[in-house]
Amino acid sequence: MSQYTFIDIPFNYRHTCWFCGEPASRVFDFPKNPKHVHYLQHDPMTLPACSECAAVNVASDTATIWAVRDHVKQALMNKYGDHLAIGQNWTQQELEQSEFSGALLGGFGESAWQMYLIAKQRISYQGWSLMLDSIPVEGESEAYGFEFDGVRYISLNTCIDHLIKSLRLDKELLPELIDILGPERLDYALKIAKLNKAIIPYQRDRILAEVRQQIDDQQEIERQAQAAGEFTDIEAVEVGDGVATVESIQWALNHGIVDLPALCEQEDAFFDEFAHLGGPQCYMNYYGLQLYFEARQDVTWAEDNDPNKAFF
Ligand SMILES: [Zn+2]
């Protein structure tokens, strides 16, 4: 009954829906209407499909089978989002140990975890490589979808929308957290969003400000660690009316500056590096470092009083 060339089917998959991995009982012709074949970027084809996936309708100008797949996944997502949410709301252990019955689980009953697993597998399933008469079908985009918590979504947005809906999260908090933290920290963003479901705008702003602050602090720690280089154990040294700060001593050591003449030569570089402290503070730091290097010229002083002598 197929209209076009059947895709090559590896032996292990001979009864499998290419879209979702369930048993295939029907076929999917692409395009469904042969009149639309000119929209395609590759040859038309017929694929094995389950009855649900075979029934999905796609726009007549759909250009590739992978766009069809995205569309089919979206349809499954819309239909089985509630099943997928079971795994996001509970762990298997919680379900087994709980006394939840059908009504408390939204009618899913004891098979709830099973339904979650099936939905997850079908939505994440990614067919096999497409070949027609042993010739690969070209055009699959490398970066397909977004994976989170073992489920492959067609995009980051689909994933976020699903999480907001299934976990009844604040609609704006999670997307804004992702903007700040990046998709690779969705796990962390989700924890924050789950703890703050019912919030007013003022609270949302406060949470976001706090997360931004965390990131700034982290960057500051990383910047300091980088500035310290291998000289993390340096101590500040008081000399006369000045102080050689930890950061200025680290700067000198990291630049191979170990005596007063070398420091004087690199004065401009020092002022460039510490300009962010502001003029007077920058000068005080340089002055302290100068006094320290001057004091170090006295070998006895350095031996008896310099806590950093091991680094010189
Ligand atoms: Zn299917």
Tab-separated table of C-alpha atoms and ligand atoms in Angstrom:
chain	number	residue	atom	x	y	z
A	1	MET	CA	0.000	0.000	0.000
A	2	SER	CA	2.991	2.268	0.120
A	3	GLN	CA	3.197	5.031	-2.446
A	4	TYR	CA	6.967	5.464	-2.497
A	5	THR	CA	10.178	3.525	-1.991
A	6	PHE	CA	10.252	1.987	1.464
A	7	ILE	CA	13.168	3.154	3.606
A	8	ASP	CA	15.812	0.518	4.354
A	9	ILE	CA	14.907	-1.240	7.589
A	10	PRO	CA	17.577	-2.958	9.692
A	11	PHE	CA	16.538	-6.463	10.696
A	12	ASN	CA	16.103	-5.539	14.375
A	13	TYR	CA	13.693	-2.761	13.490
A	14	ARG	CA	11.529	-4.532	10.978
A	15	HIS	CA	8.352	-4.024	12.989
A	16	THR	CA	9.223	-0.673	14.556
A	17	CYS	CA	7.712	2.790	14.129
A	18	TRP	CA	10.522	5.014	12.832
A	19	PHE	CA	9.157	7.998	14.746
A	20	CYS	CA	8.561	6.629	18.235
A	21	GLY	CA	9.918	3.075	18.458
A	22	GLU	CA	6.535	1.469	19.203
A	23	PRO	CA	5.393	-1.528	17.150
A	24	ALA	CA	4.543	-0.421	13.633
A	25	SER	CA	1.208	-1.456	12.202
A	26	ARG	CA	0.945	1.134	9.449
A	27	VAL	CA	3.047	3.175	7.060
A	28	PHE	CA	3.754	6.881	6.763
A	29	ASP	CA	3.997	8.270	3.240
A	30	PHE	CA	5.983	11.449	2.886
A	31	PRO	CA	4.552	13.494	1.360
A	32	LYS	CA	1.068	12.221	2.054
A	33	ASN	CA	-0.164	13.862	-1.113
A	34	PRO	CA	2.098	13.165	-4.138
A	35	LYS	CA	1.214	16.642	-5.452
A	36	HIS	CA	3.445	18.123	-2.738
A	37	VAL	CA	6.546	16.200	-3.699
A	38	HIS	CA	8.198	19.346	-5.137
A	39	TYR	CA	8.469	20.820	-1.628
A	40	LEU	CA	10.839	18.030	-0.569
A	41	GLN	CA	14.594	18.479	-0.278
A	42	HIS	CA	15.144	14.722	-0.677
A	43	ASP	CA	13.382	11.834	-2.375
A	44	PRO	CA	9.873	10.926	-1.232
A	45	MET	CA	9.709	7.867	0.994
A	46	THR	CA	7.504	5.499	2.906
A	47	LEU	CA	8.314	4.647	6.537
A	48	PRO	CA	6.927	2.089	8.983
A	49	ALA	CA	4.847	3.815	11.654
A	50	CYS	CA	2.524	3.045	14.523
A	51	SER	CA	-1.109	4.005	14.090
A	52	GLU	CA	-0.733	7.143	16.206
A	53	CYS	CA	2.308	8.547	14.423
A	54	ALA	CA	0.913	7.566	11.031
A	55	ALA	CA	-2.158	9.682	11.749
A	56	VAL	CA	-0.263	12.918	12.391
A	57	ASN	CA	-0.806	15.532	9.693
A	58	VAL	CA	1.981	17.869	8.648
A	59	ALA	CA	1.895	21.081	6.644
A	60	SER	CA	1.879	20.453	2.895
A	61	ASP	CA	5.101	22.432	2.348
A	62	THR	CA	7.164	20.438	4.876
A	63	ALA	CA	10.579	19.977	3.279
A	64	THR	CA	12.332	17.152	5.149
A	65	ILE	CA	11.452	13.976	6.989
A	66	TRP	CA	13.247	15.361	10.053
A	67	ALA	CA	10.871	18.315	10.146
A	68	VAL	CA	8.082	15.736	10.043
A	69	ARG	CA	9.705	13.919	12.949
A	70	ASP	CA	9.810	17.142	14.997
A	71	HIS	CA	6.164	17.662	14.254
A	72	VAL	CA	5.249	14.110	15.248
A	73	LYS	CA	7.229	14.462	18.500
A	74	GLN	CA	5.412	17.698	19.251
A	75	ALA	CA	2.104	15.936	18.691
A	76	LEU	CA	3.155	13.141	21.086
A	77	MET	CA	4.305	15.751	23.584
A	78	ASN	CA	0.952	17.510	23.478
A	79	LYS	CA	-0.875	14.240	23.902
A	80	TYR	CA	1.336	12.628	26.558
A	81	GLY	CA	2.686	15.649	28.425
A	82	ASP	CA	0.723	14.552	31.495
A	83	HIS	CA	2.320	11.101	31.433
A	84	LEU	CA	5.768	12.627	31.096
A	85	ALA	CA	5.017	14.895	34.047
A	86	ILE	CA	4.620	11.858	36.315
A	87	GLY	CA	8.374	11.360	36.278
A	88	GLN	CA	9.003	15.031	36.884
A	89	ASN	CA	6.644	15.168	39.839
A	90	TRP	CA	7.552	11.904	41.540
A	91	THR	CA	10.319	9.345	41.714
A	92	GLN	CA	9.604	5.670	41.153
A	93	GLN	CA	10.306	5.007	44.816
A	94	GLU	CA	7.831	7.638	45.958
A	95	LEU	CA	5.166	6.101	43.785
A	96	GLU	CA	5.855	2.569	45.016
A	97	GLN	CA	5.906	3.549	48.668
A	98	SER	CA	2.990	5.919	48.504
A	99	GLU	CA	-0.614	5.102	49.005
A	100	PHE	CA	-1.586	7.117	45.968
A	101	SER	CA	-4.535	5.651	44.197
A	102	GLY	CA	-6.021	6.456	40.841
A	103	ALA	CA	-7.694	9.697	41.806
A	104	LEU	CA	-4.648	11.093	43.614
A	105	LEU	CA	-2.497	10.336	40.597
A	106	GLY	CA	-4.881	12.022	38.234
A	107	GLY	CA	-6.374	8.683	37.224
A	108	PHE	CA	-3.094	7.020	36.273
A	109	GLY	CA	-3.311	4.428	39.027
A	110	GLU	CA	-0.654	1.832	39.686
A	111	SER	CA	0.648	1.866	36.140
A	112	ALA	CA	1.662	5.520	36.446
A	113	TRP	CA	5.403	4.870	36.363
A	114	GLN	CA	5.020	2.572	33.373
A	115	MET	CA	3.082	5.244	31.521
A	116	TYR	CA	5.804	7.750	32.274
A	117	LEU	CA	8.497	5.410	30.942
A	118	ILE	CA	6.594	4.739	27.739
A	119	ALA	CA	5.978	8.453	27.086
A	120	LYS	CA	9.629	9.227	27.796
A	121	GLN	CA	10.867	6.508	25.437
A	122	ARG	CA	8.536	7.468	22.611
A	123	ILE	CA	9.332	11.175	22.800
A	124	SER	CA	13.085	10.573	23.078
A	125	TYR	CA	13.259	7.873	20.405
A	126	GLN	CA	15.363	8.819	17.401
A	127	GLY	CA	14.769	6.368	14.569
A	128	TRP	CA	17.631	4.837	12.631
A	129	SER	CA	19.711	6.459	9.890
A	130	LEU	CA	17.630	6.837	6.772
A	131	MET	CA	18.626	5.077	3.574
A	132	LEU	CA	16.729	4.481	0.362
A	133	ASP	CA	18.072	1.501	-1.587
A	134	SER	CA	21.287	1.664	0.473
A	135	ILE	CA	21.848	5.345	-0.312
A	136	PRO	CA	21.838	7.624	2.758
A	137	VAL	CA	19.206	10.375	2.770
A	138	GLU	CA	21.048	13.668	3.201
A	139	GLY	CA	19.946	16.683	5.175
A	140	GLU	CA	19.592	15.695	8.810
A	141	SER	CA	20.686	18.610	10.963
A	142	GLU	CA	23.439	17.698	13.394
A	143	ALA	CA	22.064	19.498	16.402
A	144	TYR	CA	18.745	17.866	16.933
A	145	GLY	CA	16.701	18.919	19.898
A	146	PHE	CA	17.517	19.360	23.544
A	147	GLU	CA	18.004	16.616	26.084
A	148	PHE	CA	17.069	16.945	29.714
A	149	ASP	CA	16.614	14.319	32.393
A	150	GLY	CA	16.734	11.486	29.877
A	151	VAL	CA	14.072	12.981	27.607
A	152	ARG	CA	14.857	14.413	24.185
A	153	TYR	CA	12.731	17.451	23.404
A	154	ILE	CA	12.551	18.998	19.965
A	155	SER	CA	13.883	22.266	21.387
A	156	LEU	CA	14.898	23.985	24.600
A	157	ASN	CA	11.679	25.986	24.493
A	158	THR	CA	9.548	22.870	24.189
A	159	CYS	CA	11.312	21.482	27.231
A	160	ILE	CA	10.846	24.652	29.280
A	161	ASP	CA	7.184	24.961	28.287
A	162	HIS	CA	6.589	21.373	29.262
A	163	LEU	CA	8.253	21.775	32.662
A	164	ILE	CA	6.293	24.955	33.421
A	165	LYS	CA	3.025	23.304	32.515
A	166	SER	CA	3.550	19.915	34.109
A	167	LEU	CA	5.053	21.238	37.329
A	168	ARG	CA	2.793	24.299	37.464
A	169	LEU	CA	5.775	26.611	37.736
A	170	ASP	CA	5.781	30.388	37.587
A	171	LYS	CA	5.629	31.183	33.866
A	172	GLU	CA	8.423	33.729	33.815
A	173	LEU	CA	10.877	32.552	36.451
A	174	LEU	CA	12.290	29.471	34.711
A	175	PRO	CA	12.895	31.131	31.299
A	176	GLU	CA	14.573	34.088	32.989
A	177	LEU	CA	16.749	31.809	35.111
A	178	ILE	CA	17.839	29.995	31.951
A	179	ASP	CA	18.727	33.338	30.371
A	180	ILE	CA	21.065	34.021	33.276
A	181	LEU	CA	22.415	30.541	33.976
A	182	GLY	CA	22.389	29.033	30.483
A	183	PRO	CA	20.617	25.836	29.323
A	184	GLU	CA	23.424	23.630	30.656
A	185	ARG	CA	22.300	24.552	34.188
A	186	LEU	CA	18.631	23.788	33.655
A	187	ASP	CA	18.795	21.288	36.500
A	188	TYR	CA	19.752	23.995	38.985
A	189	ALA	CA	17.308	26.517	37.504
A	190	LEU	CA	14.529	23.949	37.829
A	191	LYS	CA	15.284	23.369	41.514
A	192	ILE	CA	14.942	27.095	42.163
A	193	ALA	CA	11.750	27.287	40.113
A	194	LYS	CA	10.218	24.311	41.961
A	195	LEU	CA	10.888	25.984	45.307
A	196	ASN	CA	9.263	29.207	44.141
A	197	LYS	CA	6.063	28.222	42.380
A	198	ALA	CA	3.671	30.822	43.725
A	199	ILE	CA	5.459	34.129	43.618
A	200	ILE	CA	4.643	37.747	42.964
A	201	PRO	CA	6.783	39.873	40.612
A	202	TYR	CA	8.677	41.449	43.504
A	203	GLN	CA	9.779	38.028	44.763
A	204	ARG	CA	10.722	36.918	41.264
A	205	ASP	CA	12.937	39.980	40.832
A	206	ARG	CA	14.620	39.276	44.163
A	207	ILE	CA	15.357	35.652	43.242
A	208	LEU	CA	16.792	36.676	39.880
A	209	ALA	CA	18.931	39.364	41.527
A	210	GLU	CA	20.274	36.798	43.965
A	211	VAL	CA	21.160	34.355	41.194
A	212	ARG	CA	22.913	37.138	39.263
A	213	GLN	CA	24.853	37.965	42.429
A	214	GLN	CA	25.876	34.308	42.839
A	215	ILE	CA	27.259	34.306	39.326
A	216	ASP	CA	29.138	37.569	39.873
A	217	ASP	CA	30.629	36.188	43.107
A	218	GLN	CA	31.669	33.001	41.354
A	219	GLN	CA	33.338	34.971	38.589
A	220	GLU	CA	35.138	37.101	41.164
A	221	ILE	CA	36.435	33.974	42.912
A	222	GLU	CA	37.617	32.586	39.585
A	223	ARG	CA	39.250	35.908	38.683
A	224	GLN	CA	41.079	35.986	42.009
A	225	ALA	CA	42.201	32.392	41.644
A	226	GLN	CA	43.510	33.176	38.188
A	227	ALA	CA	45.309	36.302	39.443
A	228	ALA	CA	46.874	34.292	42.266
A	229	GLY	CA	48.329	31.742	39.859
A	230	GLU	CA	50.447	29.284	41.835
A	231	PHE	CA	50.994	31.825	44.599
A	232	THR	CA	47.836	31.207	46.579
A	233	ASP	CA	49.581	31.091	49.977
A	234	ILE	CA	50.964	34.632	49.837
A	235	GLU	CA	50.410	36.824	52.901
A	236	ALA	CA	50.135	40.613	53.057
A	237	VAL	CA	53.166	42.314	54.602
A	238	GLU	CA	53.243	45.539	56.616
A	239	VAL	CA	56.368	47.565	56.098
A	240	GLY	CA	56.797	51.010	57.695
A	241	ASP	CA	53.672	53.002	56.880
A	242	GLY	CA	52.686	50.846	53.942
A	243	VAL	CA	51.158	47.445	53.233
A	244	ALA	CA	52.117	45.127	50.403
A	245	THR	CA	48.778	43.503	49.630
A	246	VAL	CA	48.344	39.849	48.732
A	247	GLU	CA	47.196	40.720	45.217
A	248	SER	CA	50.066	43.051	44.472
A	249	ILE	CA	52.680	40.543	45.688
A	250	GLN	CA	50.976	37.826	43.603
A	251	TRP	CA	51.002	40.128	40.603
A	252	ALA	CA	54.749	40.720	40.995
A	253	LEU	CA	55.575	37.024	41.395
A	254	ASN	CA	53.359	36.038	38.475
A	255	HIS	CA	55.285	38.514	36.323
A	256	GLY	CA	58.700	37.347	37.501
A	257	ILE	CA	59.313	40.595	39.380
A	258	VAL	CA	61.365	39.737	42.465
A	259	ASP	CA	63.391	42.855	43.290
A	260	LEU	CA	63.091	46.626	43.477
A	261	PRO	CA	64.771	47.544	40.144
A	262	ALA	CA	62.498	45.116	38.277
A	263	LEU	CA	59.462	46.588	40.034
A	264	CYS	CA	60.448	50.155	39.141
A	265	GLU	CA	60.754	49.085	35.522
A	266	GLN	CA	57.250	47.641	35.587
A	267	GLU	CA	55.601	50.537	37.420
A	268	ASP	CA	53.352	51.425	34.462
A	269	ALA	CA	52.234	47.825	34.086
A	270	PHE	CA	51.325	47.772	37.786
A	271	PHE	CA	49.214	50.908	37.478
A	272	ASP	CA	47.470	49.499	34.408
A	273	GLU	CA	46.670	46.264	36.207
A	274	PHE	CA	45.305	47.892	39.362
A	275	ALA	CA	43.662	50.942	37.763
A	276	HIS	CA	40.254	49.499	38.720
A	277	LEU	CA	41.041	50.267	42.398
A	278	GLY	CA	41.075	54.000	41.672
A	279	GLY	CA	44.050	56.362	41.776
A	280	PRO	CA	44.811	56.782	45.503
A	281	GLN	CA	44.250	53.112	46.348
A	282	CYS	CA	46.323	52.027	43.382
A	283	TYR	CA	49.127	54.308	44.470
A	284	MET	CA	48.983	53.006	48.064
A	285	ASN	CA	49.303	49.446	46.800
A	286	TYR	CA	52.294	50.317	44.673
A	287	TYR	CA	53.869	52.225	47.548
A	288	GLY	CA	53.390	49.208	49.873
A	289	LEU	CA	54.929	46.852	47.346
A	290	GLN	CA	57.841	49.225	46.820
A	291	LEU	CA	58.534	49.376	50.586
A	292	TYR	CA	58.331	45.605	50.788
A	293	PHE	CA	60.836	45.050	47.981
A	294	GLU	CA	63.075	47.722	49.503
A	295	ALA	CA	62.973	45.934	52.869
A	296	ARG	CA	63.755	42.630	51.172
A	297	GLN	CA	67.077	44.044	50.018
A	298	ASP	CA	68.192	43.534	53.621
A	299	VAL	CA	68.896	39.774	53.660
A	300	THR	CA	68.521	39.524	57.444
A	301	TRP	CA	65.128	41.282	57.354
A	302	ALA	CA	63.923	38.996	54.615
A	303	GLU	CA	65.077	35.903	56.530
A	304	ASP	CA	63.524	36.986	59.832
A	305	ASN	CA	60.424	38.948	58.822
A	306	ASP	CA	59.189	37.947	55.389
A	307	PRO	CA	56.339	35.388	55.619
A	308	ASN	CA	56.643	34.913	51.845
A	309	LYS	CA	60.378	34.272	51.700
A	310	ALA	CA	59.837	30.765	50.335
A	311	PHE	CA	58.393	32.245	47.117
A	312	PHE	CA	61.438	34.371	46.265
B	1	ZN	ZN	4.916	5.859	16.473
